[in-house]
Coordinates of C-alpha atoms in Angstrom, one line a residue:
Chain A
M1314 CA -16.3 18.6 21.7
I1315 CA -12.7 17.7 22.2
E1316 CA -10.2 20.5 22.6
G1317 CA -7.0 21.8 24.2
L1318 CA -5.0 19.5 26.3
A1319 CA -7.5 16.6 26.0
A1320 CA -7.0 16.7 22.2
I1321 CA -3.2 16.6 22.6
Y1322 CA -3.6 13.6 24.9
I1323 CA -5.8 11.8 22.3
F1324 CA -3.3 12.6 19.5
L1325 CA -0.4 11.3 21.5
L1326 CA -2.1 8.1 22.7
A1327 CA -3.5 7.3 19.3
G1328 CA -0.1 7.9 17.8
F1329 CA 1.5 5.5 20.3
T1330 CA -1.2 2.9 19.7
G1331 CA -0.6 3.0 16.0
Y1332 CA 3.1 2.5 16.6
E1333 CA 2.5 -0.4 18.9
I1334 CA 0.3 -2.2 16.4
I1335 CA 2.8 -2.1 13.6
A1336 CA 6.0 -2.6 15.7
R1337 CA 5.5 -6.4 16.2
V1338 CA 3.8 -7.4 13.0
P1339 CA 5.3 -10.2 10.8
V1340 CA 6.3 -9.1 7.3
I1341 CA 3.8 -11.5 5.8
L1342 CA 1.0 -9.3 7.1
H1343 CA 2.3 -5.9 6.0
T1344 CA 0.3 -5.7 2.9
P1345 CA -3.0 -6.8 4.5
L1346 CA -2.3 -4.6 7.4
M1347 CA -1.6 -1.6 5.2
S1348 CA -4.8 -2.3 3.4
G1349 CA -6.6 -2.7 6.7
S1350 CA -5.3 0.7 8.0
N1351 CA -6.3 2.1 4.7
F1352 CA -9.8 0.9 5.4
V1353 CA -9.8 2.4 8.9
H1354 CA -9.2 5.9 7.7
G1355 CA -12.3 5.4 5.7
I1356 CA -14.0 6.7 8.9
V1357 CA -13.6 10.0 7.1
L1358 CA -17.0 9.0 5.7
V1359 CA -18.7 10.1 8.9
G1360 CA -17.1 13.5 8.6
A1361 CA -18.1 13.7 5.0
M1362 CA -21.7 12.8 5.8
Y1363 CA -21.7 15.5 8.5
A1364 CA -20.2 18.1 6.2
L1365 CA -22.8 17.4 3.5
G1366 CA -25.6 17.1 6.0
I1367 CA -25.1 20.6 7.3
A1368 CA -24.4 22.1 3.8
E1369 CA -26.3 25.3 3.1
T1370 CA -25.3 26.5 -0.3
G1371 CA -25.3 24.7 -3.6
T1372 CA -21.4 24.8 -3.8
E1373 CA -21.2 23.3 -0.3
Q1374 CA -23.6 20.5 -1.4
V1375 CA -21.6 19.7 -4.5
I1376 CA -18.3 19.6 -2.6
G1377 CA -19.9 17.7 0.2
F1378 CA -21.3 15.2 -2.2
F1379 CA -17.8 14.6 -3.6
A1380 CA -16.5 14.1 0.0
V1381 CA -19.1 11.4 0.7
L1382 CA -18.5 9.8 -2.7
L1383 CA -14.8 9.6 -2.2
A1384 CA -15.0 8.6 1.5
A1385 CA -17.5 5.8 0.7
G1386 CA -15.1 4.5 -1.9
N1387 CA -12.3 4.5 0.6
A1388 CA -14.3 2.6 3.3
V1389 CA -16.0 0.1 1.0
G1390 CA -13.0 -0.6 -1.2
G1391 CA -10.7 -0.8 1.8
Y1392 CA -12.9 -3.4 3.4
V1393 CA -13.4 -5.5 0.3
V1394 CA -9.8 -5.8 -0.7
T1395 CA -8.6 -6.4 2.9
E1396 CA -11.2 -9.1 3.5
R1397 CA -10.3 -10.8 0.2
M1398 CA -6.6 -10.9 1.1
L1399 CA -7.2 -12.2 4.6
E1400 CA -9.6 -14.8 3.4
M1401 CA -6.7 -16.5 1.6
F1402 CA -4.6 -16.5 4.7
K1403 CA -7.3 -18.3 6.5
S1404 CA -7.4 -21.2 4.1
S1405 CA -3.7 -21.7 3.9
N1406 CA -3.3 -21.4 7.6
K1407 CA -4.9 -24.8 8.4
P1408 CA -2.3 -27.3 9.5
G1409 CA -2.0 -30.6 7.7
E1410 CA -3.0 -29.1 4.3
S1411 CA 0.5 -29.0 2.9
A1412 CA 1.1 -31.7 0.4
G1413 CA 4.8 -31.0 -0.2
G1414 CA 5.9 -30.3 3.4
Chain B
M469 CA -29.0 11.3 21.1
G470 CA -25.8 13.2 21.3
L471 CA -24.6 10.8 24.0
V472 CA -25.5 7.8 22.0
I473 CA -23.6 9.1 19.0
D474 CA -20.5 10.0 21.0
A475 CA -20.5 6.6 22.7
S476 CA -20.9 4.9 19.4
Y477 CA -18.0 6.8 17.9
L478 CA -15.9 5.8 20.8
A479 CA -16.9 2.2 20.4
A480 CA -16.1 2.4 16.7
A481 CA -12.6 3.7 17.5
I482 CA -12.0 0.9 20.0
L483 CA -13.2 -1.7 17.4
F484 CA -10.8 -0.2 14.9
I485 CA -7.9 -0.5 17.3
V486 CA -8.8 -4.0 18.4
G487 CA -9.4 -5.0 14.7
L488 CA -6.0 -3.7 13.6
K489 CA -4.3 -5.4 16.5
Q490 CA -5.9 -8.7 15.5
M491 CA -4.9 -8.1 11.9
S492 CA -1.3 -8.1 13.1
S493 CA -1.4 -11.9 13.6
P494 CA -2.2 -14.5 10.9
V495 CA -4.5 -16.5 13.3
T496 CA -6.8 -13.6 14.2
A497 CA -6.4 -11.4 11.1
R498 CA -9.6 -12.3 9.5
R499 CA -11.7 -11.6 12.6
G500 CA -9.8 -8.3 12.8
I501 CA -11.2 -6.9 9.6
V502 CA -14.7 -7.9 10.5
W503 CA -14.5 -6.1 13.8
A504 CA -13.2 -3.0 12.2
G505 CA -15.9 -3.3 9.6
L506 CA -18.6 -3.5 12.4
G507 CA -17.0 -0.3 13.9
M508 CA -17.4 1.4 10.5
L509 CA -21.0 0.3 10.1
L510 CA -21.9 1.5 13.6
A511 CA -20.3 4.9 13.1
T512 CA -21.9 5.4 9.8
L513 CA -25.4 4.4 11.0
V514 CA -25.4 6.7 14.1
T515 CA -24.2 9.6 11.9
F516 CA -27.6 9.6 10.3
G517 CA -29.0 10.5 13.6
T518 CA -26.8 13.6 14.2
P519 CA -29.1 16.5 15.4
E520 CA -27.4 19.0 13.1
L521 CA -28.2 16.8 10.1
L522 CA -31.8 16.3 11.2
Q523 CA -32.3 20.0 11.9
S524 CA -30.8 21.2 8.6
E525 CA -33.3 23.2 6.5
H526 CA -32.1 21.2 3.5
F527 CA -32.5 17.9 5.3
V528 CA -34.2 16.0 2.5
T529 CA -31.9 17.2 -0.3
N530 CA -28.8 16.6 1.8
L531 CA -29.9 13.2 3.0
S532 CA -30.6 12.2 -0.6
L533 CA -27.2 13.4 -1.6
I534 CA -25.6 11.5 1.2
L535 CA -27.3 8.3 0.2
A536 CA -26.6 8.8 -3.4
G537 CA -22.9 9.5 -2.7
I538 CA -22.6 6.4 -0.5
A539 CA -24.3 4.3 -3.1
A540 CA -22.2 5.6 -6.0
G541 CA -18.8 5.6 -4.3
G542 CA -19.4 2.5 -2.3
G543 CA -20.9 0.7 -5.3
Y544 CA -17.9 1.5 -7.5
A545 CA -15.5 0.4 -4.8
W546 CA -17.4 -2.8 -4.0
I547 CA -17.4 -3.9 -7.7
S548 CA -13.8 -2.9 -8.4
G549 CA -12.6 -4.3 -5.1
K550 CA -14.2 -7.7 -5.8
R551 CA -12.9 -7.8 -9.3
V552 CA -9.3 -6.7 -8.9
A553 CA -6.7 -9.4 -9.4
M554 CA -4.4 -10.1 -6.4
T555 CA -1.4 -8.9 -8.4
D556 CA -3.1 -5.5 -8.9
M557 CA -3.9 -5.1 -5.2
P558 CA -1.2 -2.4 -4.5
Q559 CA -2.6 0.1 -7.0
M560 CA -6.1 -0.5 -5.8
I561 CA -5.0 0.2 -2.2
A562 CA -3.4 3.4 -3.6
M563 CA -6.7 4.3 -5.3
Y564 CA -8.9 3.8 -2.3
N565 CA -6.3 5.6 -0.1
G566 CA -6.3 8.6 -2.5
M567 CA -10.1 8.7 -2.3
G568 CA -9.8 9.0 1.5
G569 CA -7.3 11.8 1.2
G570 CA -9.6 13.5 -1.2
A571 CA -12.5 13.2 1.1
A572 CA -10.5 14.7 4.0
A573 CA -9.5 17.6 1.7
T574 CA -13.0 18.2 0.5
I575 CA -14.3 18.3 4.1
A576 CA -11.7 21.0 4.8
A577 CA -12.8 22.8 1.6
V578 CA -16.4 23.0 2.9
E579 CA -15.1 24.5 6.2
L580 CA -12.9 27.0 4.3
L581 CA -15.8 28.0 2.0
K582 CA -18.0 28.6 5.1
A583 CA -15.3 30.8 6.4
S584 CA -15.1 32.8 3.1
E585 CA -18.9 33.2 3.2
A586 CA -18.7 34.5 6.7
G587 CA -16.3 37.1 5.1
G588 CA -13.1 36.5 7.1
G589 CA -10.1 34.2 7.5
A590 CA -10.2 30.6 8.6
E591 CA -9.0 31.7 12.1
A592 CA -11.8 34.2 12.6
Y593 CA -14.4 31.6 11.6
L594 CA -13.0 28.4 13.1
G595 CA -10.6 29.6 15.9
P596 CA -6.8 29.3 15.7
D597 CA -6.3 25.6 16.5
V598 CA -9.1 24.4 14.3
A599 CA -8.1 26.7 11.5
I600 CA -4.5 25.4 11.5
L601 CA -5.5 21.8 11.5
A602 CA -8.2 22.3 8.9
I603 CA -5.7 24.0 6.5
L604 CA -3.0 21.4 7.2
G605 CA -5.4 18.6 6.7
A606 CA -6.6 20.1 3.4
L607 CA -3.0 20.4 2.2
I608 CA -2.0 16.8 3.2
G609 CA -5.2 15.3 2.0
T610 CA -5.0 16.9 -1.4
I611 CA -1.4 15.9 -1.9
S612 CA -2.2 12.3 -0.9
F613 CA -5.2 12.4 -3.3
S614 CA -3.4 13.4 -6.5
G615 CA -0.2 11.6 -5.5
S616 CA -2.1 8.3 -4.9
I617 CA -3.9 8.7 -8.2
I618 CA -0.6 9.0 -10.0
A619 CA 0.8 6.0 -8.1
W620 CA -2.2 4.0 -9.2
A621 CA -1.8 5.1 -12.8
K622 CA 1.9 4.2 -12.8
L623 CA 1.4 0.8 -11.2
D624 CA -1.5 0.1 -13.4
G625 CA 0.6 0.7 -16.5
R626 CA -1.5 3.7 -17.5
L627 CA 1.2 6.3 -17.0
H628 CA 4.9 5.8 -18.0
L629 CA 6.1 9.2 -17.3
S630 CA 9.1 9.5 -15.0
R631 CA 10.3 13.0 -15.8
L632 CA 8.2 16.2 -16.0
L633 CA 10.5 19.2 -15.7
P634 CA 14.2 19.8 -15.4
G635 CA 15.1 20.6 -11.8
Q636 CA 12.0 19.0 -10.6
H637 CA 13.1 19.0 -6.9
I638 CA 13.7 22.7 -7.0
V639 CA 10.4 23.3 -8.6
N640 CA 8.8 21.1 -5.9
A641 CA 10.5 23.0 -3.1
L642 CA 9.4 26.3 -4.6
L643 CA 5.9 25.0 -5.0
A644 CA 5.9 23.8 -1.4
I645 CA 6.9 27.3 -0.2
V646 CA 4.2 29.0 -2.3
L647 CA 1.7 26.5 -0.8
L648 CA 2.8 27.3 2.7
A649 CA 2.4 31.0 2.0
F650 CA -1.1 30.3 0.7
S651 CA -1.8 28.3 3.9
V652 CA -0.8 31.3 6.0
M653 CA -2.9 33.6 3.9
L654 CA -6.0 31.4 4.2
Y655 CA -5.6 31.5 8.0
F656 CA -6.1 35.3 7.9
T657 CA -8.3 35.8 4.9
T658 CA -10.3 33.5 2.6
D659 CA -12.1 34.0 -0.7
L660 CA -13.1 31.6 -3.4
T661 CA -10.2 32.4 -5.7
S662 CA -7.4 31.8 -3.1
I663 CA -9.1 28.7 -1.9
S664 CA -9.2 27.4 -5.5
I665 CA -5.6 28.2 -6.2
F666 CA -4.6 26.6 -2.9
F667 CA -6.2 23.3 -3.7
G668 CA -5.0 23.5 -7.4
L669 CA -1.4 24.0 -6.3
A670 CA -1.7 21.2 -3.8
L671 CA -3.0 18.8 -6.5
V672 CA -0.1 19.8 -8.7
L673 CA 2.4 19.2 -5.9
G674 CA 1.1 15.7 -5.3
V675 CA 1.5 14.9 -9.0
F676 CA 5.0 16.4 -9.1
I677 CA 6.2 14.5 -6.0
T678 CA 5.0 11.1 -7.4
V679 CA 5.8 11.2 -11.1
P680 CA 9.6 10.9 -10.7
V681 CA 9.4 8.0 -8.1
G682 CA 10.7 4.8 -9.6
G683 CA 8.6 1.7 -9.8
A684 CA 10.6 -0.1 -7.1
D685 CA 10.0 2.7 -4.7
M686 CA 6.3 2.8 -5.3
P687 CA 5.3 0.8 -2.2
V688 CA 7.1 3.3 0.0
I689 CA 5.1 6.1 -1.5
I690 CA 1.8 4.3 -1.3
S691 CA 2.5 3.6 2.3
L692 CA 3.5 7.2 2.9
F693 CA 0.3 8.5 1.3
N694 CA -1.6 6.0 3.5
A695 CA -0.1 7.5 6.6
L696 CA -0.7 11.1 5.3
T697 CA -4.3 10.4 4.6
G698 CA -4.6 9.0 8.1
L699 CA -3.2 12.3 9.5
A700 CA -5.4 14.4 7.3
V701 CA -8.5 12.4 8.5
G702 CA -7.3 12.9 12.1
F703 CA -6.9 16.6 11.6
E704 CA -10.3 17.0 10.0
G705 CA -11.7 14.9 12.8
Y706 CA -10.5 17.6 15.2
V707 CA -12.1 20.3 13.0
L708 CA -15.4 18.5 13.2
G709 CA -15.0 17.4 16.9
N710 CA -15.3 13.8 16.0
A711 CA -13.4 11.4 18.3
A712 CA -13.7 8.4 16.0
M713 CA -12.0 10.3 13.2
I714 CA -9.3 11.7 15.4
I715 CA -8.4 8.3 16.9
A716 CA -8.6 6.3 13.8
G717 CA -6.8 8.9 11.7
I718 CA -3.9 9.3 14.0
V719 CA -3.6 5.6 14.7
V720 CA -3.3 5.1 10.9
G721 CA -1.0 8.1 10.6
S722 CA 1.4 6.7 13.1
A723 CA 1.2 3.0 12.1
G724 CA 1.6 4.0 8.4
S725 CA 4.6 6.2 9.1
L726 CA 6.3 3.3 10.9
L727 CA 5.4 0.9 8.1
T728 CA 6.8 3.3 5.5
H729 CA 10.0 3.5 7.5
L730 CA 10.2 -0.4 7.7
M731 CA 9.7 -0.7 4.0
A732 CA 12.3 1.9 3.2
V733 CA 14.8 0.1 5.5
A734 CA 14.1 -3.2 3.8
M735 CA 15.1 -1.7 0.5
N736 CA 18.0 0.2 2.0
R737 CA 16.5 3.5 1.1
S738 CA 15.6 6.4 3.3
V739 CA 12.2 8.0 2.8
A740 CA 13.9 11.2 1.7
N741 CA 16.0 9.2 -0.8
V742 CA 12.8 7.9 -2.4
F743 CA 11.7 11.4 -3.1
F744 CA 14.9 13.0 -4.1
A745 CA 16.6 10.3 -6.3
G746 CA 15.3 7.7 -8.6
V747 CA 17.1 4.4 -8.8
G748 CA 18.8 3.7 -12.0
T749 CA 18.9 7.2 -13.3
G750 CA 22.6 7.6 -12.6
P751 CA 25.2 6.2 -14.9
A752 CA 25.4 2.5 -14.9
S753 CA 28.4 1.1 -13.0
A754 CA 31.5 0.4 -15.0
D755 CA 30.8 -2.6 -17.2
S756 CA 33.6 -5.2 -16.9
G757 CA 34.6 -7.1 -20.0
P758 CA 32.5 -9.2 -22.3
R759 CA 30.1 -11.4 -20.4
E760 CA 27.6 -13.8 -21.5
M761 CA 24.5 -15.4 -20.1
K762 CA 24.5 -19.2 -20.3
E763 CA 21.2 -20.6 -21.4
I764 CA 19.6 -23.9 -20.3
Q765 CA 16.6 -25.8 -21.7
A766 CA 13.6 -26.6 -19.6
Q767 CA 14.3 -30.3 -20.0
D768 CA 17.8 -30.1 -18.4
A769 CA 16.6 -27.7 -15.8
G770 CA 13.8 -30.1 -14.8
I771 CA 16.3 -33.0 -14.5
L772 CA 18.6 -30.8 -12.4
M773 CA 15.8 -30.0 -10.0
A774 CA 14.3 -33.5 -9.9
F775 CA 17.6 -34.9 -8.6
A776 CA 18.4 -32.1 -6.3
S777 CA 18.5 -32.8 -2.5
Q778 CA 17.3 -29.3 -1.7
A779 CA 15.8 -26.6 -4.0
I780 CA 14.9 -23.1 -3.0
I781 CA 12.4 -21.1 -5.1
I782 CA 12.9 -17.3 -5.1
P783 CA 9.7 -15.8 -6.5
G784 CA 9.5 -12.2 -7.6
Y785 CA 6.9 -9.9 -8.9
G786 CA 7.6 -11.2 -12.5
M787 CA 6.2 -14.6 -11.4
A788 CA 3.0 -12.9 -10.3
V789 CA 2.7 -10.9 -13.5
A790 CA 3.0 -14.1 -15.5
Q791 CA 0.4 -15.8 -13.2
A792 CA 2.9 -18.6 -12.7
Q793 CA 2.5 -19.2 -9.0
H794 CA -0.1 -22.0 -9.5
K795 CA 2.3 -23.8 -11.9
I796 CA 5.2 -23.3 -9.6
W797 CA 3.2 -24.8 -6.7
E798 CA 2.4 -27.7 -8.9
L799 CA 6.1 -28.1 -9.7
V800 CA 7.0 -28.0 -6.1
Q801 CA 4.4 -30.7 -5.2
L802 CA 5.9 -32.9 -7.9
L803 CA 9.4 -32.3 -6.6
G804 CA 8.2 -33.0 -3.1
E805 CA 6.9 -36.4 -4.2
R806 CA 10.3 -37.2 -5.6
G807 CA 11.8 -36.5 -2.2
V808 CA 13.3 -33.1 -3.1
K809 CA 13.2 -30.7 -0.1
V810 CA 11.7 -27.5 -1.4
K811 CA 11.6 -24.1 0.2
F812 CA 10.3 -20.7 -0.8
A813 CA 12.6 -17.8 0.0
I814 CA 10.8 -14.4 0.3
H815 CA 12.7 -11.1 0.2
P816 CA 11.0 -8.5 2.4
V817 CA 10.2 -6.4 -0.6
A818 CA 9.3 -9.2 -3.0
G819 CA 6.2 -8.3 -4.9
R820 CA 5.2 -4.7 -4.7
M821 CA 4.8 -4.3 -1.0
P822 CA 6.2 -6.2 2.0
G823 CA 4.1 -9.3 2.3
H824 CA 2.6 -9.0 -1.1
M825 CA 4.4 -12.2 -2.3
N826 CA 3.1 -14.1 0.7
V827 CA -0.4 -13.1 -0.3
L828 CA 0.1 -14.3 -3.9
L829 CA 1.6 -17.6 -2.8
A830 CA -1.2 -18.1 -0.2
E831 CA -3.6 -17.6 -3.1
A832 CA -1.9 -20.4 -5.0
G833 CA -2.2 -22.7 -2.0
V834 CA 1.4 -22.8 -0.8
P835 CA 1.4 -23.6 2.9
Y836 CA 3.1 -21.3 5.4
D837 CA 5.7 -23.8 6.6
M838 CA 7.4 -23.8 3.2
I839 CA 7.8 -20.1 3.1
Y840 CA 10.9 -18.6 4.7
D841 CA 12.0 -15.0 5.4
M842 CA 15.3 -13.8 4.2
E843 CA 17.1 -13.9 7.5
D844 CA 16.0 -17.5 8.1
I845 CA 17.0 -18.9 4.8
N846 CA 20.1 -17.1 3.6
A847 CA 22.5 -19.5 5.5
D848 CA 20.7 -22.4 3.8
F849 CA 21.7 -21.5 0.2
S850 CA 25.1 -23.1 0.6
N851 CA 23.4 -26.5 1.3
T852 CA 21.2 -26.1 -1.7
T853 CA 21.5 -27.9 -5.0
V854 CA 19.3 -25.6 -7.1
A855 CA 18.1 -22.1 -6.5
L856 CA 15.3 -21.3 -8.9
V857 CA 14.8 -17.6 -9.4
I858 CA 11.6 -16.7 -11.1
G859 CA 10.6 -13.2 -11.9
A860 CA 13.0 -11.8 -9.3
N861 CA 16.0 -9.7 -10.1
D862 CA 17.2 -6.9 -7.8
V863 CA 16.6 -9.0 -4.6
V864 CA 19.2 -11.5 -5.8
N865 CA 21.6 -9.0 -7.2
P866 CA 25.1 -9.6 -5.6
S867 CA 26.3 -6.1 -6.5
A868 CA 24.2 -4.9 -3.6
K869 CA 26.9 -6.6 -1.5
T870 CA 30.0 -6.0 -3.5
D871 CA 29.7 -3.0 -5.8
T872 CA 29.8 0.3 -3.8
A873 CA 29.0 2.2 -7.0
S874 CA 25.7 0.2 -7.5
P875 CA 22.5 2.1 -6.6
L876 CA 21.4 -1.1 -4.8
Y877 CA 24.6 -1.2 -2.7
G878 CA 23.7 -2.0 0.9
M879 CA 20.3 -3.5 0.2
P880 CA 20.0 -6.9 1.9
I881 CA 19.6 -9.6 -0.7
L882 CA 18.9 -13.3 -0.9
D883 CA 22.2 -15.1 -1.4
A884 CA 21.0 -17.2 -4.3
M885 CA 24.6 -17.2 -5.7
D886 CA 25.7 -19.4 -2.9
A887 CA 23.6 -22.3 -4.2
D888 CA 25.4 -25.0 -6.3
N889 CA 23.3 -24.1 -9.3
V890 CA 21.1 -21.2 -10.0
I891 CA 18.4 -21.3 -12.6
V892 CA 16.9 -18.0 -13.6
I893 CA 13.6 -17.9 -15.4
K894 CA 13.4 -14.6 -17.2
R895 CA 11.5 -13.1 -20.0
G896 CA 14.4 -11.4 -21.8
R897 CA 17.9 -10.2 -21.3
G898 CA 17.1 -6.7 -20.0
A899 CA 17.8 -5.2 -16.7
G900 CA 15.4 -5.4 -13.8
F901 CA 12.7 -3.1 -12.3
S902 CA 15.3 -0.7 -11.0
G903 CA 17.3 -0.8 -14.3
V904 CA 20.4 -2.1 -12.6
E905 CA 22.4 -4.9 -14.2
N906 CA 22.6 -8.1 -12.3
P907 CA 26.0 -10.0 -12.2
L908 CA 24.2 -13.1 -10.9
F909 CA 22.9 -13.7 -14.4
F910 CA 26.5 -13.9 -15.7
A911 CA 27.9 -16.1 -12.9
D912 CA 29.5 -19.4 -13.7
N913 CA 26.9 -21.4 -11.8
T914 CA 23.9 -19.6 -13.3
R915 CA 21.8 -20.9 -16.2
M916 CA 19.2 -18.8 -17.8
L917 CA 15.8 -20.3 -18.8
F918 CA 14.4 -17.6 -21.1
G919 CA 10.7 -17.4 -21.5
D920 CA 7.4 -16.4 -20.0
G921 CA 7.2 -17.5 -16.4
Q922 CA 4.0 -19.6 -16.7
K923 CA 5.2 -21.3 -19.9
A924 CA 8.6 -22.1 -18.4
A925 CA 7.0 -23.5 -15.3
S926 CA 4.8 -25.7 -17.4
E927 CA 7.8 -27.0 -19.3
L928 CA 9.6 -27.7 -16.0
I929 CA 6.5 -29.7 -14.8
Q930 CA 6.5 -31.6 -18.1
A931 CA 10.2 -32.4 -17.8
V932 CA 9.9 -33.6 -14.2
K933 CA 6.8 -35.7 -15.1
E934 CA 8.6 -37.4 -18.0
L935 CA 11.4 -38.7 -15.8

């Protein structure tokens, strides 16, 4: 369990890390990176699984099910679209492929 | 087992950070998403082994529900993600982001329900720090959920509403105050009714915030909701004591906030401005005299380009909508064979998000070395024979430089008007995305090539081939 001062450290360091990642990114990668960070917060899936896994009442199970459903959509969808976007960057990144340049 | 799980979550968090870092360079970007994906897979798999899950008296039911939820939500997202066209990417990101916000909010809902079953406030059941973050996460996640769905609907052309109520901002402010009051109340006492009203009002606020936002400002809002979802996930991670959720959520929250700010700056808008004023809703700036757009036929435009020494193409979202990028690339190759130097000029907010246009051009096969950022190419326009504007409008609007009354005033633009000739491919005579009139279209050196982007590009190709 993470609490108190340790939690504040984690919040601060994680916040700083996020800032550092974006601060030096070229504009061309903003959209894929936004999509990628959208995928990363799909980690909410593990929380949703936990919430549903320990559900005790019917109401909790219904709400927990929606949590898992939505979170899985976030994670899977985020991955698929990011991967598709970056795939194209790979192919056009090879030198010597340009016909007009 | 507990140690293995904690270690795996930590490993997942590290994989996310390394993955995101790799995604910030074109060379390693593709590896980055795979690493982050491995982190996600690892975290998801070990979660099945959580002792509390295994010991639950509803283990079989809950496990079946978990698997069904992953199959349904993941299956839907897999299929829709594979099918979506590159042009529709922004709204899909909004959709998936909204789902994440909704998930964070529902996790908080389960916690609050447990508190109400225990018969007290959130604080009594969860402790003060956890209660505050649970409620905040619920609030933020819910707003991000309904707001993102509205953003998706608007960008997908399913919702054309831009005004709901008179004095919307005052209504929103009042609603926000009421919501804060409910948040405080839930801290001290919870019951099913107040929890329901709390979530209901938060849903409404998300809708109210997003509906008035103009189309041009949508990327800022999507990015903001992305950051908010990250925060909500981080907060709920604290509630559940899950390090991976905290780190990943807060990293995204912070990275997303900075990205939102960068986008707003690129459009010369502050984030507050995006919320509190819609572009183009004010009175149009004083119209000066009778002016006329001068038309050009594709044949003549083709000749002009074929004999140019240097041509710069300025693509906008309209080009992508018309699916003209492949034709344009074909045209550029033809011109290249004739010895014309061709460059692409990309405005930071071309497309619907920063970098979106680069993705679309990459899809069409345009190599990197032909694509130039605004700062690198603006000085080059004065040495250019032809600037071809296709589907772009506000990003070449000179009133952003000259007309202090213009809503675009101060926005950095591409100096297309400095080229010897400007050819604008445009569907019709109307104003642009933001609704602001563009003096460039009436300039002496500008010729309008009216028509659908793809058709016009084909005609240009034909004209160049025939020479």
